[in-house]
PDB file of C-alpha atoms in Angstrom:
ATOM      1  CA  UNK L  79     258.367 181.490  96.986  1.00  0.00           C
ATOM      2  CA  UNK L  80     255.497 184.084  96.841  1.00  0.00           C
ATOM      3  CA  UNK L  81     252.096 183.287  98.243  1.00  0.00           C
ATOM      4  CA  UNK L  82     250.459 182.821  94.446  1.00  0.00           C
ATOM      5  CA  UNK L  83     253.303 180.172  93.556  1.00  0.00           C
ATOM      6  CA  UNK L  84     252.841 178.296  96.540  1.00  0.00           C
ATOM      7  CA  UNK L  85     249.149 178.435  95.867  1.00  0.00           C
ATOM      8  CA  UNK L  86     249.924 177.060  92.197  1.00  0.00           C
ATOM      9  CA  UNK L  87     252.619 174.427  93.487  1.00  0.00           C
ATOM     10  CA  UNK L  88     249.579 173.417  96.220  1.00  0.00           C
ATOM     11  CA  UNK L  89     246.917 172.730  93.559  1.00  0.00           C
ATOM     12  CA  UNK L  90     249.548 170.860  91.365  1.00  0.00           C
ATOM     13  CA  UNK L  91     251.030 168.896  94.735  1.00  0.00           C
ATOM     14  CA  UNK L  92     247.220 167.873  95.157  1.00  0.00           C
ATOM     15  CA  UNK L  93     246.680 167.372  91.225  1.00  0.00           C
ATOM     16  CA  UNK L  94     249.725 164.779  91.266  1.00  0.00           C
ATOM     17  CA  UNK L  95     249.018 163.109  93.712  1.00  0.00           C
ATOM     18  CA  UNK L  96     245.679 162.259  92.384  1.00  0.00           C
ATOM     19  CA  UNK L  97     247.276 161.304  89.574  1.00  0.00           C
ATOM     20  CA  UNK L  98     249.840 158.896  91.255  1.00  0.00           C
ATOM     21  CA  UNK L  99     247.273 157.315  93.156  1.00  0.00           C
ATOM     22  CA  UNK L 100     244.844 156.530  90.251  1.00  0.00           C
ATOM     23  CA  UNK L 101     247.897 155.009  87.993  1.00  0.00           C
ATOM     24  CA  UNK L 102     248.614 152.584  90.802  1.00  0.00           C
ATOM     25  CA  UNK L 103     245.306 151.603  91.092  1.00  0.00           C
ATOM     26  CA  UNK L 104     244.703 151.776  87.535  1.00  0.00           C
ATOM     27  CA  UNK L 105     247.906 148.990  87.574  1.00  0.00           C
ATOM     28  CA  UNK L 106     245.806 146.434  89.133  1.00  0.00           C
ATOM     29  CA  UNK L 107     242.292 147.795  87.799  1.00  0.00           C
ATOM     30  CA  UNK L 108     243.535 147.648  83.799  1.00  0.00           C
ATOM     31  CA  UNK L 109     239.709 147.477  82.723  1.00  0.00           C
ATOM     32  CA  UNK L 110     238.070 149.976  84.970  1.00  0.00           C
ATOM     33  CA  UNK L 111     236.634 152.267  82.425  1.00  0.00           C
ATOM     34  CA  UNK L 112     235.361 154.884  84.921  1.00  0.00           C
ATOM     35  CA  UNK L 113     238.728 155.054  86.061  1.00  0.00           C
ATOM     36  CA  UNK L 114     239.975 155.253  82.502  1.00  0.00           C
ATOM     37  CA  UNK L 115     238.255 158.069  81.826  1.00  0.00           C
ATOM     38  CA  UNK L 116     238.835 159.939  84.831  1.00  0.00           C
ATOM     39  CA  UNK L 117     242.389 159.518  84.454  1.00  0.00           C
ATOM     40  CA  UNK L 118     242.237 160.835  81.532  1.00  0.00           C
ATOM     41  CA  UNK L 119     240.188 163.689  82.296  1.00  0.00           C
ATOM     42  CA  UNK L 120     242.603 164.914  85.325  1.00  0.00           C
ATOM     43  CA  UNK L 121     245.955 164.010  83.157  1.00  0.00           C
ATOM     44  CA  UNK L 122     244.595 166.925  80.341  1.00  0.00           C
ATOM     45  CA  UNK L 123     243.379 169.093  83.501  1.00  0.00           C
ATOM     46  CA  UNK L 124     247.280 168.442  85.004  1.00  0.00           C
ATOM     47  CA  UNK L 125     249.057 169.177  81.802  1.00  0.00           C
ATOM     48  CA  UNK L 126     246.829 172.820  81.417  1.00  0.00           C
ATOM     49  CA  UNK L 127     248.213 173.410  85.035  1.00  0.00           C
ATOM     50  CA  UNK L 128     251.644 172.923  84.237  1.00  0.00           C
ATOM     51  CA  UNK L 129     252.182 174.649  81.594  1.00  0.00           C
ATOM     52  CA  UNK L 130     250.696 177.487  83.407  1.00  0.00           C
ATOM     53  CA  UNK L 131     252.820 177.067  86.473  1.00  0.00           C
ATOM     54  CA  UNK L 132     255.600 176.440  83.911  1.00  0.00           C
ATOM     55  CA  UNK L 133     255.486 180.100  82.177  1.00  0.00           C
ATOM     56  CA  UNK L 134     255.253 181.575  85.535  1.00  0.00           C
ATOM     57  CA  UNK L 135     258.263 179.736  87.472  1.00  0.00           C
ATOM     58  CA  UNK L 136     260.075 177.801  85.721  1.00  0.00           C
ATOM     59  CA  UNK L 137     260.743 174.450  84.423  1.00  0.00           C
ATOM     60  CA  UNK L 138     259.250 171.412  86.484  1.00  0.00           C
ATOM     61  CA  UNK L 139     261.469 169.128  84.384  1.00  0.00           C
ATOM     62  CA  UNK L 140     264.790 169.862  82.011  1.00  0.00           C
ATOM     63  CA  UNK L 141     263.029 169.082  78.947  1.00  0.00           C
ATOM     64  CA  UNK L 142     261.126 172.448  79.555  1.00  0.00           C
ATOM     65  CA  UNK L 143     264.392 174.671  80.319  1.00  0.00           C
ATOM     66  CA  UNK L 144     265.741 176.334  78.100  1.00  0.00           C
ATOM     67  CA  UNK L 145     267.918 179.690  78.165  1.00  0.00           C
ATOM     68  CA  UNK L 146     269.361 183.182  76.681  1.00  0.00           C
ATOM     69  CA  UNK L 147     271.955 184.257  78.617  1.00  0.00           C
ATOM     70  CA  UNK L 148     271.451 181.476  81.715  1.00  0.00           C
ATOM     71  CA  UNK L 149     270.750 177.741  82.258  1.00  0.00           C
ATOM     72  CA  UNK L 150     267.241 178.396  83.476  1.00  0.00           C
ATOM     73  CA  UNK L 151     267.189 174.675  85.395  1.00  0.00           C
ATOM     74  CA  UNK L 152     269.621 175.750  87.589  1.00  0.00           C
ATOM     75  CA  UNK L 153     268.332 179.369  88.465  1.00  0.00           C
ATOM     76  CA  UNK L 154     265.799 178.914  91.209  1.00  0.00           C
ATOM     77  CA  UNK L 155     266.535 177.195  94.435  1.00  0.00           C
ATOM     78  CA  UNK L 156     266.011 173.167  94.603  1.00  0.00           C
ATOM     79  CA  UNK L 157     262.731 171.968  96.176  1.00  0.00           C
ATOM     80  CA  UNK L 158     264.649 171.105  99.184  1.00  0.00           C
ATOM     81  CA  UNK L 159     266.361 174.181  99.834  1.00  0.00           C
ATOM     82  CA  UNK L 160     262.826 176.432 100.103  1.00  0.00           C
ATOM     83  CA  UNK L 161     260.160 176.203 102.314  1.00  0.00           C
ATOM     84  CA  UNK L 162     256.824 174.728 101.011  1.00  0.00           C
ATOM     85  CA  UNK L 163     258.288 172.097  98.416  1.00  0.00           C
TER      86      UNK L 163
ATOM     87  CA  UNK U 185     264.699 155.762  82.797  1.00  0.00           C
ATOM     88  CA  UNK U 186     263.856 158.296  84.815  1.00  0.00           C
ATOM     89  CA  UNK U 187     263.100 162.281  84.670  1.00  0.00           C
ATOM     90  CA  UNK U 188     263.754 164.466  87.536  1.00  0.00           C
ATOM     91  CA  UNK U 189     260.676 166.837  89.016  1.00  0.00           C
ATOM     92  CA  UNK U 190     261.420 170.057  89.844  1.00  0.00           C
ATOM     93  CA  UNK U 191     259.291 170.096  93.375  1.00  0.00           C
ATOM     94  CA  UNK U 192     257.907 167.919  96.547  1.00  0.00           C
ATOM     95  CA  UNK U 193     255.635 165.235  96.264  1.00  0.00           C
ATOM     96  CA  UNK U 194     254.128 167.196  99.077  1.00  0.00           C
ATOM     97  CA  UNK U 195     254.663 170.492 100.901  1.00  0.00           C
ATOM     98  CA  UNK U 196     257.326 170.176 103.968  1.00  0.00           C
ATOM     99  CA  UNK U 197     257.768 174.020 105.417  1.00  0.00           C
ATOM    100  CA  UNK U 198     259.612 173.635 108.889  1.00  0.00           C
ATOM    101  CA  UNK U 199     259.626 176.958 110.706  1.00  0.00           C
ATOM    102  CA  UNK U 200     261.164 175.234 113.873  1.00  0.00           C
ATOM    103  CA  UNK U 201     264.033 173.945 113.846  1.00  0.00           C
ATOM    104  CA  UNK U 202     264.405 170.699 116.042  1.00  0.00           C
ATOM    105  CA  UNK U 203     267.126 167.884 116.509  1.00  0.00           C
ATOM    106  CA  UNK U 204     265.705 166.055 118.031  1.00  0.00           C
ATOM    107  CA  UNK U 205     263.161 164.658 115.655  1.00  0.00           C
ATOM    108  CA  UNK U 206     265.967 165.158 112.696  1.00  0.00           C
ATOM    109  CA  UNK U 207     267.846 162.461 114.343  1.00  0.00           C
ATOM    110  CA  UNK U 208     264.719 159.965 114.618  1.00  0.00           C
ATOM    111  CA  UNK U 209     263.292 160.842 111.089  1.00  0.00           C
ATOM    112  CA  UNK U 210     266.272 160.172 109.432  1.00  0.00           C
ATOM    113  CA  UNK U 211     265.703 156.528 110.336  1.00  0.00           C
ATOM    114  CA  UNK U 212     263.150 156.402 107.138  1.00  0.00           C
ATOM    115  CA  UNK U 213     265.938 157.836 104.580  1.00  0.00           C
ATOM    116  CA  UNK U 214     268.398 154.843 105.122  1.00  0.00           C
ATOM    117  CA  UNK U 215     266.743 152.699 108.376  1.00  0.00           C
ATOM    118  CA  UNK U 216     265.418 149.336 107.750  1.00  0.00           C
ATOM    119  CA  UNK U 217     261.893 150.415 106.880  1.00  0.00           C
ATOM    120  CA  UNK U 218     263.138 153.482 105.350  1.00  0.00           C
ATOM    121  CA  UNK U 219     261.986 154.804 101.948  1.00  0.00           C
ATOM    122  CA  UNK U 220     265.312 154.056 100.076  1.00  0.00           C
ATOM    123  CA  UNK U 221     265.221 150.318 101.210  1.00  0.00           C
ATOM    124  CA  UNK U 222     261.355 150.397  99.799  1.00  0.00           C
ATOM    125  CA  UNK U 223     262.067 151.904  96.357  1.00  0.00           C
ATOM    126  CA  UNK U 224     265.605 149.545  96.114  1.00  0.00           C
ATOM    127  CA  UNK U 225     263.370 146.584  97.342  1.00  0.00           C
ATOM    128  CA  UNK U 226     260.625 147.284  94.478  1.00  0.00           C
ATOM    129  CA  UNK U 227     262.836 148.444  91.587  1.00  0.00           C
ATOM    130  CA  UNK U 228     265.063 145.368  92.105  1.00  0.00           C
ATOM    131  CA  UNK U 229     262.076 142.599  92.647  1.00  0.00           C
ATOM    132  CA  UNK U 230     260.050 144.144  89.445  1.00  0.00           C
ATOM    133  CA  UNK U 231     262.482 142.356  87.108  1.00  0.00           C
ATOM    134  CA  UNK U 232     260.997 138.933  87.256  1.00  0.00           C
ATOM    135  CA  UNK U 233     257.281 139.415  87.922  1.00  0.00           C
ATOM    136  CA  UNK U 234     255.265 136.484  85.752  1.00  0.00           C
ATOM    137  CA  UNK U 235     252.810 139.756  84.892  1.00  0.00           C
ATOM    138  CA  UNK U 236     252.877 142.507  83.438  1.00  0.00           C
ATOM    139  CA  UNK U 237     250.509 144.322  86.360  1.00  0.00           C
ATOM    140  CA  UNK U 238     252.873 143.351  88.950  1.00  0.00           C
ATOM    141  CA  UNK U 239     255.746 145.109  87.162  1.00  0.00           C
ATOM    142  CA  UNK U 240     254.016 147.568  86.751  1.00  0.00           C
ATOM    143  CA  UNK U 241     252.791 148.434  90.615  1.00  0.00           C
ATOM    144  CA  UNK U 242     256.492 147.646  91.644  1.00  0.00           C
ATOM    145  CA  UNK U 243     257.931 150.268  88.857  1.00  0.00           C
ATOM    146  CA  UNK U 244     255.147 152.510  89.874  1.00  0.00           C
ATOM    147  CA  UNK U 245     255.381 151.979  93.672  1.00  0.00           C
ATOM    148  CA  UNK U 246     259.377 152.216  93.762  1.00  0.00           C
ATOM    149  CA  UNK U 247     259.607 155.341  92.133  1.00  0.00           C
ATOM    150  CA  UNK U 248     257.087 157.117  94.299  1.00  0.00           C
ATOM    151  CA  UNK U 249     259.309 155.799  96.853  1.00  0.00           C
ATOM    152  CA  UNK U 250     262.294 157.523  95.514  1.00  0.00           C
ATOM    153  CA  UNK U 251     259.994 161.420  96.245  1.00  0.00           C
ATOM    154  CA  UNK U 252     259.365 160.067  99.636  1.00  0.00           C
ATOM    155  CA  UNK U 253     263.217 159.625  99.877  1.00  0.00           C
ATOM    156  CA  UNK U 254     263.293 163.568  98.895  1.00  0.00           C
ATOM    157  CA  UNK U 255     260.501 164.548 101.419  1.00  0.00           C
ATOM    158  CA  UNK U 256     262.293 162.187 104.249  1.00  0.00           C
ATOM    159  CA  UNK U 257     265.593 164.101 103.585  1.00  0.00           C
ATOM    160  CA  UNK U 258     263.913 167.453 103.272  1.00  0.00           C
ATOM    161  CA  UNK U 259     262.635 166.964 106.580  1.00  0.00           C
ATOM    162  CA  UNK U 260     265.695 166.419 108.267  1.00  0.00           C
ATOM    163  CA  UNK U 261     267.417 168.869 106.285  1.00  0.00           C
ATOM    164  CA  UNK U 262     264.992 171.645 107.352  1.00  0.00           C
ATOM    165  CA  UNK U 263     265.193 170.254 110.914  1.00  0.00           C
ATOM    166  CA  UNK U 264     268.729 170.774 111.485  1.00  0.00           C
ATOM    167  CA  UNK U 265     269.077 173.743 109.374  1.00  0.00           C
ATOM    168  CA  UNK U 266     270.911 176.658 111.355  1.00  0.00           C
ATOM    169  CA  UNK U 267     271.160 174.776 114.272  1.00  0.00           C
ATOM    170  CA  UNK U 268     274.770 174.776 115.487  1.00  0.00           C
ATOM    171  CA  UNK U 269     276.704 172.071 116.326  1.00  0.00           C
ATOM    172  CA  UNK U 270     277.431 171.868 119.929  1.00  0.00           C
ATOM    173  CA  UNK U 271     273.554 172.324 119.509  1.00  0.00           C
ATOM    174  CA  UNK U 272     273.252 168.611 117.700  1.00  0.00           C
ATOM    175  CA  UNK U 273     275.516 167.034 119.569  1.00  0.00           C
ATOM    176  CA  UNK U 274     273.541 167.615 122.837  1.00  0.00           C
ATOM    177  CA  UNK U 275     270.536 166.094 120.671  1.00  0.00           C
ATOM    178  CA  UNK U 276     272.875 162.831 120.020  1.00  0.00           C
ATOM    179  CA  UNK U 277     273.843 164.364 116.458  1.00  0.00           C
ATOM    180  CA  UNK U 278     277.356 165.001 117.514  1.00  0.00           C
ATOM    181  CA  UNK U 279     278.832 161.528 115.554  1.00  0.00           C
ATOM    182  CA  UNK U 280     276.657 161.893 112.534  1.00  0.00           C
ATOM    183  CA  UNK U 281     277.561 165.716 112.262  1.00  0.00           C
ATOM    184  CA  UNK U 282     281.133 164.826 112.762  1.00  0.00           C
ATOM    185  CA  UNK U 283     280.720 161.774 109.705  1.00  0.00           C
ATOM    186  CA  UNK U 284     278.652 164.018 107.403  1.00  0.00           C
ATOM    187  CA  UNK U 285     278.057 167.407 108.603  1.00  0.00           C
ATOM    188  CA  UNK U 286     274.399 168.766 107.413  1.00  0.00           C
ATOM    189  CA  UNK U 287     274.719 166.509 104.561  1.00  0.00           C
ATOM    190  CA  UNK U 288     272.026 163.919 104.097  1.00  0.00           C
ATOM    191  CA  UNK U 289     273.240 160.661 104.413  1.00  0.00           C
ATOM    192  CA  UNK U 290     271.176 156.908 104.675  1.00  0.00           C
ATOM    193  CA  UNK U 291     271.400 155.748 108.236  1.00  0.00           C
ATOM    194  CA  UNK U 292     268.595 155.192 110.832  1.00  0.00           C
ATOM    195  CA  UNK U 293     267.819 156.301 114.081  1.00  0.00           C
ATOM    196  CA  UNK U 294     271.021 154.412 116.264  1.00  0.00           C
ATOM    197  CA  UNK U 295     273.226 156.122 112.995  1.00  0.00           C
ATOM    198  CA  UNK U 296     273.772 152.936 111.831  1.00  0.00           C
ATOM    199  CA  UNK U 297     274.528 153.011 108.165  1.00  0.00           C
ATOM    200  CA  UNK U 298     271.981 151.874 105.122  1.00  0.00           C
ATOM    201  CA  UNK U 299     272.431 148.379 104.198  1.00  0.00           C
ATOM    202  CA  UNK U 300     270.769 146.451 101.410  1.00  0.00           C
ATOM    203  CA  UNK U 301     270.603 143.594 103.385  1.00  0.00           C
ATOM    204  CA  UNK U 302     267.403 145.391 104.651  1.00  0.00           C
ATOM    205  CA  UNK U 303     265.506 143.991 101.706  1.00  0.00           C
ATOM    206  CA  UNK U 304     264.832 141.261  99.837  1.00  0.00           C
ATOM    207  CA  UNK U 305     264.574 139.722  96.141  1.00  0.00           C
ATOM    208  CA  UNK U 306     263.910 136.470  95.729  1.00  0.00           C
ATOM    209  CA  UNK U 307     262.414 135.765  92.112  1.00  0.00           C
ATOM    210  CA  UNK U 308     259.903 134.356  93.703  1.00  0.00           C
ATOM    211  CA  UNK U 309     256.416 136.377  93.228  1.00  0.00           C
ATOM    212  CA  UNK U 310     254.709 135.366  96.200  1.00  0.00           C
ATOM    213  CA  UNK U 311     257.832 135.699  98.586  1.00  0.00           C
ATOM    214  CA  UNK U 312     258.500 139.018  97.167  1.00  0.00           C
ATOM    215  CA  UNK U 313     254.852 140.429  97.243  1.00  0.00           C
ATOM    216  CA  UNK U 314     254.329 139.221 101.087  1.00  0.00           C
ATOM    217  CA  UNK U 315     257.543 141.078 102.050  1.00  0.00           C
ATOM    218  CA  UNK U 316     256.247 144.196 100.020  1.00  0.00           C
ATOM    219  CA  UNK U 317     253.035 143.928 102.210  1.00  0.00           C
ATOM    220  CA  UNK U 318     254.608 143.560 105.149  1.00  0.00           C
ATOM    221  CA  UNK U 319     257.508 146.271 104.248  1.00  0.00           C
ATOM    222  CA  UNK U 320     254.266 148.826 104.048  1.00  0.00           C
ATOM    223  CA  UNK U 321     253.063 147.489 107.304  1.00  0.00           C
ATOM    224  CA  UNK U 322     256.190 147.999 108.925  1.00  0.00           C
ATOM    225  CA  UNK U 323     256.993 151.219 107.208  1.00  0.00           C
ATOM    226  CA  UNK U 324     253.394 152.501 108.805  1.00  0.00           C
ATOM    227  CA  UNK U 325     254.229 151.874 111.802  1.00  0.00           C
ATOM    228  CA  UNK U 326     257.493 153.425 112.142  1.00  0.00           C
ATOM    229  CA  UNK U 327     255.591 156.531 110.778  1.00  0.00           C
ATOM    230  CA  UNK U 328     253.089 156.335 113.779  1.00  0.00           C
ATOM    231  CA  UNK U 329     255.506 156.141 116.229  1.00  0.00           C
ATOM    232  CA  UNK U 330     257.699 158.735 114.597  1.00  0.00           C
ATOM    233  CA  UNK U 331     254.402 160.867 114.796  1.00  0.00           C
ATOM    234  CA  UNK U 332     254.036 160.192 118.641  1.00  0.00           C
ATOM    235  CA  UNK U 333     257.410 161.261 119.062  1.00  0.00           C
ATOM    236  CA  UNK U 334     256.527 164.463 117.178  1.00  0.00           C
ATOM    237  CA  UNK U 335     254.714 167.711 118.534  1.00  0.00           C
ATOM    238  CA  UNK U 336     255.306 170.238 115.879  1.00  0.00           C
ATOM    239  CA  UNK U 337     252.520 170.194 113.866  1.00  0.00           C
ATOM    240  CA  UNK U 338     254.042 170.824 110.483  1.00  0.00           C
ATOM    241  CA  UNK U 339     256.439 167.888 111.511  1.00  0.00           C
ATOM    242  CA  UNK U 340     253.437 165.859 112.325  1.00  0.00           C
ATOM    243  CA  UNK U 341     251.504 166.929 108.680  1.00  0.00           C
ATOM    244  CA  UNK U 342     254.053 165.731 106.277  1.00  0.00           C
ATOM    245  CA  UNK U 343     254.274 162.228 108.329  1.00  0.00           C
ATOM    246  CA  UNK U 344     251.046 161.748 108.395  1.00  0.00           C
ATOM    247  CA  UNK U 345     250.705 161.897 104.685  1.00  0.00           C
ATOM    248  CA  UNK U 346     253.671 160.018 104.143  1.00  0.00           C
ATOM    249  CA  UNK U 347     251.745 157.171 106.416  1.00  0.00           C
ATOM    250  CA  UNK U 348     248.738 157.170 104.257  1.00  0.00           C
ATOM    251  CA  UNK U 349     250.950 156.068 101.678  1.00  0.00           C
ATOM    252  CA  UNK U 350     252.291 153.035 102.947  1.00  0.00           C
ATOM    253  CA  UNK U 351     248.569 152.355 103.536  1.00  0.00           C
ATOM    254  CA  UNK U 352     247.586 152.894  99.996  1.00  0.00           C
ATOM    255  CA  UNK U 353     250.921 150.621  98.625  1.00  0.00           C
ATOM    256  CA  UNK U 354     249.687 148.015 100.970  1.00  0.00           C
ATOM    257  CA  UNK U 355     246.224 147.349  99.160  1.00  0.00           C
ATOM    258  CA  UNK U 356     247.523 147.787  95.742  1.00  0.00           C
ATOM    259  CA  UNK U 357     250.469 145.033  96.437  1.00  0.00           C
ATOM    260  CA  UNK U 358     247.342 142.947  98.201  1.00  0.00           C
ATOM    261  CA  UNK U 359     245.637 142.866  95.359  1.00  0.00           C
ATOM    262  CA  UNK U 360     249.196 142.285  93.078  1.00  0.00           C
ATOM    263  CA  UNK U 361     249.529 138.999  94.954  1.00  0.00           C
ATOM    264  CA  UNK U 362     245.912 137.993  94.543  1.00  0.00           C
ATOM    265  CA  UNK U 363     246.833 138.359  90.895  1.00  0.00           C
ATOM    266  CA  UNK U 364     249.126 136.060  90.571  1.00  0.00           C
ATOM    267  CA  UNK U 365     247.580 133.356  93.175  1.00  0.00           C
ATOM    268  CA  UNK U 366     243.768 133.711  92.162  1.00  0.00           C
TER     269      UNK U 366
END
């Protein structure tokens, strides 16, 4: 993993976890509007970053890999296998 | 259903290898307060919740608990990797290397094996939602004491996150229960 992909992977680490952590709350906060909207602020912000890190290095999930010659899901090494996640 | 993501909930990047903390970490992949009894424990109990909320947290919270699972094994992956055997044995990792070589497999600290007696599901929402509480409570402080056992400092980094979890599941299943009681 080259330093600008784990730079990306940081940001959307950080991104997702925001994410995570809002949901949850927003499961016993149904009716908080700020929260509402900041969820759905950071969701649109998350889905730009994705996409980006997505064109770059592959698929985060196998409904974004596709293929010519090679299954790209299976090309790059598993999260566990390289250092940084 | 689920869909599998491609990375870490957070960044684990072991540069040292060391045994000896493999063998204790492993305790939350399959030890009693490990992450794989937490996500079983939720994603079983979340079946007969009288609300909708409470399913909810418990889908939510057990699935996080399954990319703990991958960090937890991760870690001890990383921790053992290249280190030869004799090398793990004299760290106490000679049985479990003989059982599963430098394969991940759900057992905790003593290498006893993963059992779901380790959690419960009663069908009761208040039963369930005080042993979720206390599961978190528990589950933090293995996670301290695994992090006074620790001196590597990106050992220490990844537990400490992984603690401020359990912290954050804690008040959200606090405030489940209060749901259905208030």
């Amino acid at each position: 993993m080259d330093k600008k992909q784990e730079t990306m992977l940081r940001d959307l680490q950080a991104m997702d976890i925001f994410l995570i952590d809002l949901g949850l709350y927003l499961d016993t906060h149904p009716c908080d509007k700020e929260a509402l909207a900041l969820y759905k602020k950071y969701n649109e912000q998350n889905n730009k970053m994705r996409s980006q890190y997505q064109e770059l290095y592959g698929p985060l999930t196998i409904r974004h890999a596709d293929g010519v010659d090679y299954w790209q899901w299976v090309a790059d090494p598993w999260p566990w296998e390289r250092l940084g996640g | 259903m689920w869909i599998y993501e491609r990375k870490l909930q957070y960044p684990i990047k072991i540069k040292n290898p060391d045994p000896r903390m493999a063998k204790v970490i492993i305790t939350q992949f399959g030890g009693p307060d490990g992450e794989l009894a937490a996500s079983l424990r939720y994603l079983c109990q979340r079946y007969c919740m009288p609300r909708k909320e409470v399913s909810g947290i418990l889908n939510d919270i057990g699935t996080e608990e399954l990319a703990h699972l991958e960090m937890v094994g991760t870690l001890v992956k990383q921790l053992v990797a290249g280190v030869p055997p004799e090398e793990l044995a004299k760290h106490g990792l000679g049985g479990y290397y003989a059982d599963h070589g430098y394969s991940l497999f759900p057992v905790d600290g003593n290498g006893v094996p993963f059992t779901a007696a380790y959690f419960a599901s009663k069908g009761d929402p208040v039963a369930d939602l005080v042993e979720d509480m206390a599961a978190e409570q528990k589950a933090r402080a293995v996670y301290e004491n695994l992090i006074d056992l620790a001196d590597d400092p990106d050992v220490i980094d990844p537990l400490r996150w992984l603690r401020e979890r359990e912290v954050v599941h804690f008040q959200r299943f606090g405030e489940a229960l209060r749901m259905i009681t208030e």
